[in-house]
C-alpha atoms as a PDB file:
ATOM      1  CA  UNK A   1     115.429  -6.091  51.841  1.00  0.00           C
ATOM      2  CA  UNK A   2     116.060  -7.524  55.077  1.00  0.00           C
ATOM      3  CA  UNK A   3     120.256  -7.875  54.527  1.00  0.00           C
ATOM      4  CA  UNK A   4     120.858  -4.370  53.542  1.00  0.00           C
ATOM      5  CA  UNK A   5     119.838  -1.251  55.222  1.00  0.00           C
ATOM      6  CA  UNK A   6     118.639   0.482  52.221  1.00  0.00           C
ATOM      7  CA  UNK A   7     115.787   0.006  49.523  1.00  0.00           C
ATOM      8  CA  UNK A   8     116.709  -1.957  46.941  1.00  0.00           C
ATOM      9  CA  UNK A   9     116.304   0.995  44.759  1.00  0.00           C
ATOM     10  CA  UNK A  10     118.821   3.218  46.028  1.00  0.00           C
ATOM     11  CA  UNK A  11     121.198   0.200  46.327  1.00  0.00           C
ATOM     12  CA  UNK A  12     120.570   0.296  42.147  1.00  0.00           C
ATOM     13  CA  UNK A  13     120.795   3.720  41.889  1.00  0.00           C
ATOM     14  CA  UNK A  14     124.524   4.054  44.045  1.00  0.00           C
ATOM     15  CA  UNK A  15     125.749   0.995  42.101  1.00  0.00           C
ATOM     16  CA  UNK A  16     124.428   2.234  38.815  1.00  0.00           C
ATOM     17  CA  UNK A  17     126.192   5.747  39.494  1.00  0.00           C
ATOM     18  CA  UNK A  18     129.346   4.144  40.848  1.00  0.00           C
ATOM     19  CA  UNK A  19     130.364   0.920  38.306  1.00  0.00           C
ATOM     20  CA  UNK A  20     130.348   1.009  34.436  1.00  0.00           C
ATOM     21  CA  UNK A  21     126.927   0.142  32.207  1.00  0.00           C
ATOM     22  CA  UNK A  22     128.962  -3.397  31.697  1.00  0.00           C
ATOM     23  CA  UNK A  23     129.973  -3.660  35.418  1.00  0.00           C
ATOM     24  CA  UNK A  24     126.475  -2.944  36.071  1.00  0.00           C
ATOM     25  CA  UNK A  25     124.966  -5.432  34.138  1.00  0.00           C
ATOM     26  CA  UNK A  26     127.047  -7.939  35.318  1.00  0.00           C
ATOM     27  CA  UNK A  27     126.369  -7.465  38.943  1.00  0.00           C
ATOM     28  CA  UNK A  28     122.994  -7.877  37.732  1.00  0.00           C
ATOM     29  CA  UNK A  29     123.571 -11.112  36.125  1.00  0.00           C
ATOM     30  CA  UNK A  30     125.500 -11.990  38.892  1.00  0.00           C
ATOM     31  CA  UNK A  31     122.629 -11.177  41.753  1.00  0.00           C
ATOM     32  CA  UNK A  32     120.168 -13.368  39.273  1.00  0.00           C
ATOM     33  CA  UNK A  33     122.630 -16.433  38.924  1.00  0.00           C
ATOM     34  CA  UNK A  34     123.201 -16.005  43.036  1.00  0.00           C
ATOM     35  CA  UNK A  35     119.968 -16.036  43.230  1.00  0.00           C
ATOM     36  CA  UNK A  36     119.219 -19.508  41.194  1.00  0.00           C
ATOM     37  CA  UNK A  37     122.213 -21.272  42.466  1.00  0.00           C
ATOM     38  CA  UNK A  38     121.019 -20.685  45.873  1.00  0.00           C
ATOM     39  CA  UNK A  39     117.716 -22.243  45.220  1.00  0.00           C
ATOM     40  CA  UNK A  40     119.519 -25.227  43.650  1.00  0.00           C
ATOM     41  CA  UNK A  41     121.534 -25.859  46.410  1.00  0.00           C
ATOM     42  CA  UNK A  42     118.468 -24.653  49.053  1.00  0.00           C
ATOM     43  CA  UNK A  43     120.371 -21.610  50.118  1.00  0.00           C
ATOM     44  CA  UNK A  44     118.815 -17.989  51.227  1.00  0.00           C
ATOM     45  CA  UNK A  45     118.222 -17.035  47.662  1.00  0.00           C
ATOM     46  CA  UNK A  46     117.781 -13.198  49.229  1.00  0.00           C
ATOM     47  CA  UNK A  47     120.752 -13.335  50.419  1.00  0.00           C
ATOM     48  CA  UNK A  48     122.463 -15.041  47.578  1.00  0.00           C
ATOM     49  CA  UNK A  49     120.789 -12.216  45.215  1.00  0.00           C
ATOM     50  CA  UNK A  50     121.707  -9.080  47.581  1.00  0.00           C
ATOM     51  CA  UNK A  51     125.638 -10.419  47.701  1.00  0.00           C
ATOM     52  CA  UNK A  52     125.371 -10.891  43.996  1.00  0.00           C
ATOM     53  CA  UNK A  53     124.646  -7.762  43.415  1.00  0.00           C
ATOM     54  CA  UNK A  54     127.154  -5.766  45.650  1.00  0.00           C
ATOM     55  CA  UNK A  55     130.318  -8.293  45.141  1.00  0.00           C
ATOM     56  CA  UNK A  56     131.472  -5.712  42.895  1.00  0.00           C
ATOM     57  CA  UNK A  57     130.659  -2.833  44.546  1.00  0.00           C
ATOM     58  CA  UNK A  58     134.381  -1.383  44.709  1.00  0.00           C
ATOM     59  CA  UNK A  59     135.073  -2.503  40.914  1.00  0.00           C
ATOM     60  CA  UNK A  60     135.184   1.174  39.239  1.00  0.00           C
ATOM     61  CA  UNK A  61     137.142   2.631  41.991  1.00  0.00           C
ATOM     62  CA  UNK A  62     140.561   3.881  41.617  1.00  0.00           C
ATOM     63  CA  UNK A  63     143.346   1.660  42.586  1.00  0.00           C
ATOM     64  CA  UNK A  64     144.367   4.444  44.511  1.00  0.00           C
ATOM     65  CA  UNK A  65     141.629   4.814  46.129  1.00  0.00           C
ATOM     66  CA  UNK A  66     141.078   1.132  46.751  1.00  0.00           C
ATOM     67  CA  UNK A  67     144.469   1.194  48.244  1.00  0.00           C
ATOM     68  CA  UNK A  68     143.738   4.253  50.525  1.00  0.00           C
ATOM     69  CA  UNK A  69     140.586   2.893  51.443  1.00  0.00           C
ATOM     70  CA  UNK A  70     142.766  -1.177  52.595  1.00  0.00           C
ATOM     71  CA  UNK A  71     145.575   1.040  54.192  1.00  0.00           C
ATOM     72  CA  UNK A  72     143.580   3.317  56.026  1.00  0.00           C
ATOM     73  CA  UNK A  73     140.661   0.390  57.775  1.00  0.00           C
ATOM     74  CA  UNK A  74     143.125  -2.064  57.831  1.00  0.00           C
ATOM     75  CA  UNK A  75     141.743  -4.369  55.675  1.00  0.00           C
ATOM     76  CA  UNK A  76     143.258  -7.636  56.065  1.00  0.00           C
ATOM     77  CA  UNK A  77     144.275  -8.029  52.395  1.00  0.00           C
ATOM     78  CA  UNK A  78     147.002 -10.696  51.428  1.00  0.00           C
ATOM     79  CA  UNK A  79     149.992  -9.647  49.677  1.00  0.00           C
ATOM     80  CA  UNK A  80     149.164 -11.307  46.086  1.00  0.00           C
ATOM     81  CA  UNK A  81     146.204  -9.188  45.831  1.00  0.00           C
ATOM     82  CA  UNK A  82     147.762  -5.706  46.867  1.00  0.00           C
ATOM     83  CA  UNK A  83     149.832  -6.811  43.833  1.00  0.00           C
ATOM     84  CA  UNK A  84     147.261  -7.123  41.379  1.00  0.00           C
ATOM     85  CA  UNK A  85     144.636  -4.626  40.537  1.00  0.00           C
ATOM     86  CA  UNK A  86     142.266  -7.334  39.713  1.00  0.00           C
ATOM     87  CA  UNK A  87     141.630  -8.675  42.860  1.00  0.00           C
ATOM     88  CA  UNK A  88     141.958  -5.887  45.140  1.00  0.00           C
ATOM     89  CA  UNK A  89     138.089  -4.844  44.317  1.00  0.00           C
ATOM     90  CA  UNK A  90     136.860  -7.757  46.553  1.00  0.00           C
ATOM     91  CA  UNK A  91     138.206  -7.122  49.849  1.00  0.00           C
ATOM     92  CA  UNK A  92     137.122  -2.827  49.600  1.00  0.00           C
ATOM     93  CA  UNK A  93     133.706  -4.274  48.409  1.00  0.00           C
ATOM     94  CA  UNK A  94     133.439  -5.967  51.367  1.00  0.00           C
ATOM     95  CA  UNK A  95     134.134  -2.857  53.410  1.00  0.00           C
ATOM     96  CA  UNK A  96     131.703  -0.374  51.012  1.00  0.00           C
ATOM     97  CA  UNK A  97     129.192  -3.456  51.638  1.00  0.00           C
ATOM     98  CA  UNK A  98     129.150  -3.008  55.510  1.00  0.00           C
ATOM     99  CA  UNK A  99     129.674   0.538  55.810  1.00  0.00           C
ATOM    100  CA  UNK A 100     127.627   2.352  52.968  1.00  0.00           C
ATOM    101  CA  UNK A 101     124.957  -0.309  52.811  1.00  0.00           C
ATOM    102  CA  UNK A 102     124.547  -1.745  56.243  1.00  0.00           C
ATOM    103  CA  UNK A 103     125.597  -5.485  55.411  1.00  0.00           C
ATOM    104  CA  UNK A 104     126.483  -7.446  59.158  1.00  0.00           C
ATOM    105  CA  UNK A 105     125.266 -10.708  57.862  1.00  0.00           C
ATOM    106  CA  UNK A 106     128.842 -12.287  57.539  1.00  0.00           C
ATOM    107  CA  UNK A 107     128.119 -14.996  54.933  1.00  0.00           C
ATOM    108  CA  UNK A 108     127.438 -12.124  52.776  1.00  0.00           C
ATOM    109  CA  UNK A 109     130.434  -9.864  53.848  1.00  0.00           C
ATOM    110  CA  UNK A 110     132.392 -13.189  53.285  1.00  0.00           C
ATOM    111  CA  UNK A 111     131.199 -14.084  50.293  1.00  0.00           C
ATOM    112  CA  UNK A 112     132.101 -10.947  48.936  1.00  0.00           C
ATOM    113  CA  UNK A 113     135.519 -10.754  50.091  1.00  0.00           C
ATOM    114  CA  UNK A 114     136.571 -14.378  48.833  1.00  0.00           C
ATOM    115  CA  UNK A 115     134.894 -13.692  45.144  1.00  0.00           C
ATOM    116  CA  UNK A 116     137.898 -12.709  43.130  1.00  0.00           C
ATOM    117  CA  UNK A 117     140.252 -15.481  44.495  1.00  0.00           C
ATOM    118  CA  UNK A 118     138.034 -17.972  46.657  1.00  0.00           C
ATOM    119  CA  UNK A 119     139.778 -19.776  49.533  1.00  0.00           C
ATOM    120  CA  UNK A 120     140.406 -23.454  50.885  1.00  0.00           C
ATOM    121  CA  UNK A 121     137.311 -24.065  52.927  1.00  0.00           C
ATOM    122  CA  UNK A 122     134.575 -22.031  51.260  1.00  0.00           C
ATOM    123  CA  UNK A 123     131.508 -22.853  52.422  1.00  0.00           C
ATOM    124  CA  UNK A 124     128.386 -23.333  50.005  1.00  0.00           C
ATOM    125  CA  UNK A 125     126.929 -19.737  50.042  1.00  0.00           C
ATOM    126  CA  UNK A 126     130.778 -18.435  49.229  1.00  0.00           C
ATOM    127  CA  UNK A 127     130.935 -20.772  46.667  1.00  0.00           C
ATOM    128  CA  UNK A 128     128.076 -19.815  44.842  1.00  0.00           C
ATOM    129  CA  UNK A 129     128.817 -15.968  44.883  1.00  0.00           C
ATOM    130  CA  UNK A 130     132.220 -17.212  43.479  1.00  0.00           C
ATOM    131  CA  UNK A 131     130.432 -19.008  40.644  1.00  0.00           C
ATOM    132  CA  UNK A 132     127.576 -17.049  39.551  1.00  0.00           C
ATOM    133  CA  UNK A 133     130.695 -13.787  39.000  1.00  0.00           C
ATOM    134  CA  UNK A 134     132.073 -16.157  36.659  1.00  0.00           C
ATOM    135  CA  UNK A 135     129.147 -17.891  35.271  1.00  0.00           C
ATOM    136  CA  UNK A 136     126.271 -15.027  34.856  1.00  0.00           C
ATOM    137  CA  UNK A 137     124.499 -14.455  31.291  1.00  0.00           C
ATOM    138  CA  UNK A 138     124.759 -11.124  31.065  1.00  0.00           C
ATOM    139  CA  UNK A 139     128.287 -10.469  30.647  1.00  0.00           C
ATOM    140  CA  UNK A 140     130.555 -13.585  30.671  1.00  0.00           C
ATOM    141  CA  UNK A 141     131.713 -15.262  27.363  1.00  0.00           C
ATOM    142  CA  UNK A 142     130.268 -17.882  26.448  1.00  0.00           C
ATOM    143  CA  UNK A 143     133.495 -20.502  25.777  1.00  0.00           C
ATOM    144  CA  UNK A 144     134.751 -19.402  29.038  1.00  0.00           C
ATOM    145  CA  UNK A 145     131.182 -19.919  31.441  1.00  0.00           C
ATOM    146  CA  UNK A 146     129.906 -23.042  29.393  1.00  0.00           C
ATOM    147  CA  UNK A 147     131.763 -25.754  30.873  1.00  0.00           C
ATOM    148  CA  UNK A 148     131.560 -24.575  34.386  1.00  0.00           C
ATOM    149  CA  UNK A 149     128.028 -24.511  33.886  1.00  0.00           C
ATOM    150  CA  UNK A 150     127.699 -27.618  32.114  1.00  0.00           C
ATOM    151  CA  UNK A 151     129.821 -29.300  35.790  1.00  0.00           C
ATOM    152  CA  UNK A 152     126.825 -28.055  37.287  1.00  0.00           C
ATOM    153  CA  UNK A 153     123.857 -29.543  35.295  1.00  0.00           C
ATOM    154  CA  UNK A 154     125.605 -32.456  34.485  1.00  0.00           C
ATOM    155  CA  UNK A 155     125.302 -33.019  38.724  1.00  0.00           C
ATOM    156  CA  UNK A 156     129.520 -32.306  39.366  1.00  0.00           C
ATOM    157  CA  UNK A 157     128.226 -29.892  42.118  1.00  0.00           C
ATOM    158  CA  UNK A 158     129.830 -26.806  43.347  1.00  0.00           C
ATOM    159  CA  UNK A 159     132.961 -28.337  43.918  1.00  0.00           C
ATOM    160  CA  UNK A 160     133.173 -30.006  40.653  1.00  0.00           C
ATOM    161  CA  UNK A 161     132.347 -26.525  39.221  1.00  0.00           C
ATOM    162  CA  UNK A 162     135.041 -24.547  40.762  1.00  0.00           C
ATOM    163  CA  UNK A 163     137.530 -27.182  39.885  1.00  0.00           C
ATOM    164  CA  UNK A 164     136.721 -26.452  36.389  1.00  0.00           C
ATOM    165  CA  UNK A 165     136.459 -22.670  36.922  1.00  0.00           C
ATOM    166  CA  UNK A 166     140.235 -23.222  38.677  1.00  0.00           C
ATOM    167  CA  UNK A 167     141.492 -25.092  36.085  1.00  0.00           C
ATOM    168  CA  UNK A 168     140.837 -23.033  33.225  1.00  0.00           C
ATOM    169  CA  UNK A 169     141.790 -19.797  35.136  1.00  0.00           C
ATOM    170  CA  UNK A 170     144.956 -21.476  35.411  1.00  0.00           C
ATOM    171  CA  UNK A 171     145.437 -22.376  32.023  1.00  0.00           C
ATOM    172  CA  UNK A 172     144.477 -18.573  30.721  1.00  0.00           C
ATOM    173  CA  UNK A 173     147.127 -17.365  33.326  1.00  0.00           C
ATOM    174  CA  UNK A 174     149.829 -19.655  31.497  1.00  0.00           C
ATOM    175  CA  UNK A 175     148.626 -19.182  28.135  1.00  0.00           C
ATOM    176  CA  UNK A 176     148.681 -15.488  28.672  1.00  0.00           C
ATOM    177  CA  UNK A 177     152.385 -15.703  30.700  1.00  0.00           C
ATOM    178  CA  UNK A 178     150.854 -14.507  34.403  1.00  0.00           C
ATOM    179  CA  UNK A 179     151.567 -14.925  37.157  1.00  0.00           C
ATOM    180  CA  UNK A 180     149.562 -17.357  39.328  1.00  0.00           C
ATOM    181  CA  UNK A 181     148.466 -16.169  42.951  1.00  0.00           C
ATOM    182  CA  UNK A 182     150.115 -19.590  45.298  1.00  0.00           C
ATOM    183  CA  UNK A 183     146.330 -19.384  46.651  1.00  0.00           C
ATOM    184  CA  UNK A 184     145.039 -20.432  43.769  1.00  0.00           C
ATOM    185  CA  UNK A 185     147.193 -23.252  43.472  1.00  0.00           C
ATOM    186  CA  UNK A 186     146.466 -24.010  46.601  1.00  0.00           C
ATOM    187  CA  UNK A 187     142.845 -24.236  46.248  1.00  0.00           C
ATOM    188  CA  UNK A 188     142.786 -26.379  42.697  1.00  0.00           C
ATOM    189  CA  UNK A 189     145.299 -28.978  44.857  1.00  0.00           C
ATOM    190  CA  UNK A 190     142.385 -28.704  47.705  1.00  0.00           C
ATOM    191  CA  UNK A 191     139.919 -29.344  44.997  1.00  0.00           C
ATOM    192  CA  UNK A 192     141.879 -31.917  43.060  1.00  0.00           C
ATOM    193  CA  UNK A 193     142.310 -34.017  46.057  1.00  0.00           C
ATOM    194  CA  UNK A 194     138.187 -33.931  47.180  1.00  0.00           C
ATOM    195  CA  UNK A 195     137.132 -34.417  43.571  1.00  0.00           C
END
């Protein structure tokens, strides 16, 4: 595997070791959706499948130890995700992705760093890491991935997809009383106004 500096069995074997069976699968899905999307949109589907499968890398660790691990590199990590648990995963995964696997191609190290919140500006390749997390068969519920996969069949593109993806993150948040990361307000406004 030309991106990572390990076979792609012991990449399996550290990720099966380090994540959940479910977190496991769905970086599986994941890699196989990344993989598919990337050949839709004539992308590196290698590297498209080798991001899917370490965006999560960092998932099962600790918060503490996620923390210790942004504080101690200096991980540039925005406020709103030291804040919530959730989202701290993709910026560590990131790091694990460079230094345990080898990872210096930096659409994948980007890719994985923007999956949990996305950005203004993504480029194609980060916007198909973002989707495929969301949109894999593995793991995701159905009701949820459907109509973000349906924006992409239906020929809404990538953009059209994350809109959707965006907008019904955003209504979960509300229904649920959350808070809402300003980024991700920022980036369904972005999308809103391109649609």
């Amino acid at each position: 595997m030309d991106y990572i500096k390990v076979s792609e069995e012991d990449l399996l074997k550290w990720l099966k070791e380090n994540l959940s069976e479910e977190r496991y699968e769905h970086s599986l899905g994941a890699a196989e959706c990344a993989k598919e999307l990337a050949k839709d949109y004539a992308l590196d589907s290698q590297k498209a499948y080798i991001a899917g499968l370490l965006h999560d890398c960092a998932k099962c660790f600790s918060n503490e130890k996620s923390m210790q691990i942004i504080n101690e590199c200096s991980l540039d990590v925005l406020d709103s995700e030291k804040n919530n648990y959730k989202t701290i995963h993709a910026p560590v995964s990131a790091y694990i992705a460079q230094k345990e696997f080898g990872v210096c191609d930096s659409e994948i190290l980007s890719a994985i760093r923007w999956h949990t919140l996305g950005r203004v500006g993504m480029s194609d390749f980060e916007k198909i890491i973002f989707l495929a997390d969301k949109i894999e068969y593995n793991t995701r519920e159905f009701e949820y991935a459907e109509p973000i996969r349906n924006c992409l069949s239906c020929g809404k593109g990538l953009d059209g997809a994350l809109l959707q993806c965006y907008r019904q993150t955003i209504k979960s948040l509300v229904d649920r009383d959350l808070k809402i990361c300003p980024l991700t307000i920022e980036i369904y406004n972005h999308l809103n106004d391109v649609k």
